[in-house]
Coordinates of C-alpha atoms in Angstrom, one line a residue:
Chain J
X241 CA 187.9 219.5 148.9
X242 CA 184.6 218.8 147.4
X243 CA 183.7 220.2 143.7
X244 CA 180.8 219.6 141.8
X245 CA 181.0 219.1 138.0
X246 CA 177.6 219.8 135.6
X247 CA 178.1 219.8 131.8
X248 CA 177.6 221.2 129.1
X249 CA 177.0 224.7 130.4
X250 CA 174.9 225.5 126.7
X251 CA 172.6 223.4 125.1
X252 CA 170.6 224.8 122.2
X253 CA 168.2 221.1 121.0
X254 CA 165.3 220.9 118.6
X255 CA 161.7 219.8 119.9
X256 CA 161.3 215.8 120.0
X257 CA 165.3 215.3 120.4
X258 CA 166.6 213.8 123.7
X259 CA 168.5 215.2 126.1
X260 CA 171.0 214.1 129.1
X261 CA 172.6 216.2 131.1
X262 CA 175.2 215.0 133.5
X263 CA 176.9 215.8 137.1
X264 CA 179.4 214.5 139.1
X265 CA 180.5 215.1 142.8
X266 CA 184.1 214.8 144.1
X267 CA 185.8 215.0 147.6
X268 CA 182.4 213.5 149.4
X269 CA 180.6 210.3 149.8
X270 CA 177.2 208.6 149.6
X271 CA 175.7 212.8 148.9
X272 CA 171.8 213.5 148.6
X273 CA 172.1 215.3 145.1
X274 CA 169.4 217.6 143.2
X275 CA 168.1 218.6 139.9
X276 CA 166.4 221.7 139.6
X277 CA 165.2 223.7 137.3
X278 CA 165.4 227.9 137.3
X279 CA 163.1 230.2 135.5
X280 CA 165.0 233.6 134.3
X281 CA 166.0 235.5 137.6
X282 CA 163.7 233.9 139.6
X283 CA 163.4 230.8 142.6
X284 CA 164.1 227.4 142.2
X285 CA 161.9 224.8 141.2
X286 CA 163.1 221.2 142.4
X287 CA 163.0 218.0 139.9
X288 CA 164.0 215.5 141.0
X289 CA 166.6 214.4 144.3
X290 CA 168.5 211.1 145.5
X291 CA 169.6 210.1 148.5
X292 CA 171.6 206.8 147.0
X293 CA 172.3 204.5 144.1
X294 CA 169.1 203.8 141.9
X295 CA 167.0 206.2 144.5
X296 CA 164.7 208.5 142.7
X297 CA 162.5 211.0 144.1
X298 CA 160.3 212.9 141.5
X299 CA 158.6 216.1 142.5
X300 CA 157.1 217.3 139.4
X301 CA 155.6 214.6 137.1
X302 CA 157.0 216.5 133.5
X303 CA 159.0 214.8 130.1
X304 CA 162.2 214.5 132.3
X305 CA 163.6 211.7 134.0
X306 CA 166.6 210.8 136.4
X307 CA 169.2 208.4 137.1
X308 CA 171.5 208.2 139.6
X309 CA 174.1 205.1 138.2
X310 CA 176.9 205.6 140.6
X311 CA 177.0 207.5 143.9
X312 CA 178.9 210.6 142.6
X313 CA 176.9 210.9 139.2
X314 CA 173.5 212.3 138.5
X315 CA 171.9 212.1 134.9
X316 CA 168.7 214.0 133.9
X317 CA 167.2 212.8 131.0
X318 CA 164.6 212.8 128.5
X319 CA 163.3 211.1 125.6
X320 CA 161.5 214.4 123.5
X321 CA 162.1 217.2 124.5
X322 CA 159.2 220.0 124.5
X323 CA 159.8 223.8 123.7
X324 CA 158.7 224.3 127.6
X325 CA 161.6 222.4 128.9
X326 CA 163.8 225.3 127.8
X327 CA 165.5 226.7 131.2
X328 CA 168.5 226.9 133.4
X329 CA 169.2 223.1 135.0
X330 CA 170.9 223.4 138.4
X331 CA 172.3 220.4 139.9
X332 CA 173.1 220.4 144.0
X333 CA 174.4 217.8 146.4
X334 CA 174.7 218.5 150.4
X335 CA 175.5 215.6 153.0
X336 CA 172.8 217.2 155.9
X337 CA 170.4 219.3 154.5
X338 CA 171.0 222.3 157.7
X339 CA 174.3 222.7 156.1
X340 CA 173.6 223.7 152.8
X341 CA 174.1 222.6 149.0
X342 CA 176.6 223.1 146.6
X343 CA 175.1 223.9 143.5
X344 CA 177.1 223.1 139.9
X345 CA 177.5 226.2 137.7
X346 CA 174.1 224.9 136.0
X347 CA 172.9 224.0 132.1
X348 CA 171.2 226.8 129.9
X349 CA 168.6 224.5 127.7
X350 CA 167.6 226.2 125.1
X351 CA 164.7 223.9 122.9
X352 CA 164.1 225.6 119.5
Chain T
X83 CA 152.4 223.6 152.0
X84 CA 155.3 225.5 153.9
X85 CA 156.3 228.7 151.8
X86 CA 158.4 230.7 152.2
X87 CA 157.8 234.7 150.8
X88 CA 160.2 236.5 150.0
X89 CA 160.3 240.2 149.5
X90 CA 161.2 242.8 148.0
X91 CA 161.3 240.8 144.5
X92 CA 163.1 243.8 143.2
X93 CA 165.4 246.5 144.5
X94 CA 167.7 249.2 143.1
X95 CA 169.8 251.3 145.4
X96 CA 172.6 253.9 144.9
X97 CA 176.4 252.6 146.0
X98 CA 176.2 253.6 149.9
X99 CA 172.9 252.9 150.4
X100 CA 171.5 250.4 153.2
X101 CA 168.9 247.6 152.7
X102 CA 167.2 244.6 154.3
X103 CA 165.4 241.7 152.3
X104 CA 162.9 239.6 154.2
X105 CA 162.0 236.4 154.2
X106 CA 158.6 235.3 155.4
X107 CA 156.6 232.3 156.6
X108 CA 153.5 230.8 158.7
X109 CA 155.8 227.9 159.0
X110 CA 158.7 226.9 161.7
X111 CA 162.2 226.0 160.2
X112 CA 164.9 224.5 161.4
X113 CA 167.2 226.3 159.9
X114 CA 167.4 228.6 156.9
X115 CA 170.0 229.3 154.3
X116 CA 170.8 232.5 152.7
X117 CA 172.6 232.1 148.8
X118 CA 173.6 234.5 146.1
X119 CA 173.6 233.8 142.8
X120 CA 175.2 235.5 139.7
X121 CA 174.1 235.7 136.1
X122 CA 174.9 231.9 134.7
X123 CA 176.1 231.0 137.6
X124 CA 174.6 228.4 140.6
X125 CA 173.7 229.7 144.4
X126 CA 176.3 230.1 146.4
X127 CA 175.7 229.5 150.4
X128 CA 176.2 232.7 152.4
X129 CA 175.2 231.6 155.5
X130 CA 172.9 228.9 157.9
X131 CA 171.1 230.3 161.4
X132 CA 170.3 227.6 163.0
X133 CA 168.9 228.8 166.2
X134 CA 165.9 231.6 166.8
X135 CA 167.1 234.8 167.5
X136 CA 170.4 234.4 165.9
X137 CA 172.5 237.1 164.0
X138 CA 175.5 236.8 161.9
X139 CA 177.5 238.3 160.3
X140 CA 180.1 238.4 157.1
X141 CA 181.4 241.6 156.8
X142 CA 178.6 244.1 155.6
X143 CA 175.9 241.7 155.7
X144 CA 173.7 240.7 158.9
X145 CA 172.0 237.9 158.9
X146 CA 169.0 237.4 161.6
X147 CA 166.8 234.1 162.4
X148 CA 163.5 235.1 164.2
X149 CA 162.8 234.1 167.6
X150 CA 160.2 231.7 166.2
X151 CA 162.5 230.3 163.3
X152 CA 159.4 231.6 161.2
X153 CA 161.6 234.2 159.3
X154 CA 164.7 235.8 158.3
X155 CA 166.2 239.1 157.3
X156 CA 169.4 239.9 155.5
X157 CA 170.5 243.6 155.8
X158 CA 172.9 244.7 153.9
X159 CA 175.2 248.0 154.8
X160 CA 176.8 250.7 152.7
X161 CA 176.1 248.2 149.9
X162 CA 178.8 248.2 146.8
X163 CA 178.2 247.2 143.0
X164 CA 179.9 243.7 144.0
X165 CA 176.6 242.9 145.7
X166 CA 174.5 242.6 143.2
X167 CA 173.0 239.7 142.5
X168 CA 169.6 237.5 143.3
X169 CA 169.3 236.6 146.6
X170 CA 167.5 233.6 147.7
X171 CA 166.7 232.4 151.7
X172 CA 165.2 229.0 151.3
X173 CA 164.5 226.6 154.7
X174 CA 164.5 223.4 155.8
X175 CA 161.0 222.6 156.7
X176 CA 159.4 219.0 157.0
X177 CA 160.6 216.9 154.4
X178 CA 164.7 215.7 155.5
X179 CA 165.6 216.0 152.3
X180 CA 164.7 219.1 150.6
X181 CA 164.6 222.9 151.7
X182 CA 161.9 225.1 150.6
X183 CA 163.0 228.2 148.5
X184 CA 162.3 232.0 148.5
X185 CA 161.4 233.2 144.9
X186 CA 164.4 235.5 145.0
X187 CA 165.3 239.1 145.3
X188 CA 167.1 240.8 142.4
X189 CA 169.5 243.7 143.5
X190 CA 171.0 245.7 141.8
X191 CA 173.4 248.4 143.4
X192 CA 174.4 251.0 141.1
X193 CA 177.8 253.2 141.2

C-alpha cells in the first residue's frame, strides 16, 4: 500500500535560521508530489509541485525553495527564514490528478 | 483564474441536524474532490465525481456534481460530532497537474 512520510510534525526556528523539511512516498512510483502551505483553519495555498527527478514548479515566488533528489523524496527548504513563513506545511503526492492526493500529516513551522 | 467559492465558511449545528456545503464556480471541471481534514492532521479524500450530474454516496453523506461540472454540493444527514471537521472541495481545472481549492468550511456539530 502506499504511505506518505512528512517530518518533523513541530518545528519552532528563530528568524534568519534555515529550514528543510522532508517527505517521502512508499508503495508508488514516478508520483507528482506537492508542497503546500495552510493558513489556520483555512484553504490551501500551493508552493511548489514535481512531476519527476530535478522537476520544479514554483507557484509563489517567496524565501522557500524545493528539491526533489530522488523520485519518492521531496525537500522544502530555505536559507532564512522570515517570521511570515510560520504555518502548517502539507506535503501531497497523486499519480492522476482526477484521483486525488494523499496528503502527509503536515509540519507546524513555528518562526519566533 | 478558475476559483472555486466555497460556502458556508462556517457552520454550527445541533447532533441530528441536516446540512449542505456548496461549492461554486464560473469554471468547468473535470472532476472535483471533496476532503476532510482534522486539527493537525492533512486532507483526507472523501470522494471524486467525475461526471455531471453525479451523486454519491458514503453512508450519511451525498455527494452531487452539477450537470455543468461547474459545482458541487455535500449534504450531510442526521450529522454526528464525528463529522466535524473543515471541509474542502477543490477541482481539477486547466493546469494537469494541480487542482484548484475551496477555502474550506469549518463544522462543527455539537452533542
Amino acid at each position: 500500500s502506499q504511505t506518505i512520510h512528512q517530518w518533523p510534525a513541530t518545528l519552532v526556528q528563530p528568524v534568519g535560521s534555515p529550514l528543510s523539511l522532508e517527505c517521502t512516498v512508499e508503495g508508488t512510483s514516478n508520483p507528482n508530489l506537492y508542497w503546500y502551505r495552510q493558513a489556520a483553519g483555512r484553504g490551501l495555498q500551493l508552493l511548489f509541485y514535481s512531476v519527476g527527478i530535478g522537476q520544479i514548479s514554483s507557484e509563489v515566488p517567496q524565501n522557500l525553495s524545493a528539491s526533489r533528489p530522488q523520485d519518492r523524496q521531496f525537500i522544502l527548504s530555505s536559507k532564512k527564514l522570515l517570521l511570515s513563513d510560520s504555518g502548517f506545511y502539507l506535503c501531497a503526492w497523486s499519480v492522476q490528478r482526477d484521483s486525488g492526493y494523499t496528503f502527509g500529516s503536515g509540519t507546524r513551522l513555528t518562526v519566533v | 483564474t478558475q476559483l472555486l467559492e466555497q460556502s458556508p465558511q462556517f457552520l454550527s449545528i445541533q447532533e441530528g441536524e441536516n446540512l449542505t456545503v456548496y461549492c461554486n464556480s464560473s469554471s468547468v471541471f473535470s472532476s472535483l474532490q471533496w476532503y476532510r481534514q482534522e486539527p493537525g492532521e492533512g486532507p483526507v479524500l472523501l470522494v471524486t465525481v467525475v461526471t455531471g450530474g453525479e451523486v454519491k454516496k458514503l453512508k450519511r453523506l451525498t455527494f452531487q456534481f452539477g450537470d455543468a461540472r461547474k459545482d458541487s454540493s455535500l449534504h450531510i444527514t442526521a450529522a454526528q460530532p464525528g463529522d466535524t471537521g473543515l471541509y474542502l472541495c477543490a477541482g481539477a481545472g486547466n493546469s494537469n497537474y494541480q487542482l484548484i481549492w475551496g477555502a474550506g468550511t469549518k463544522l462543527i456539530i455539537k452533542p
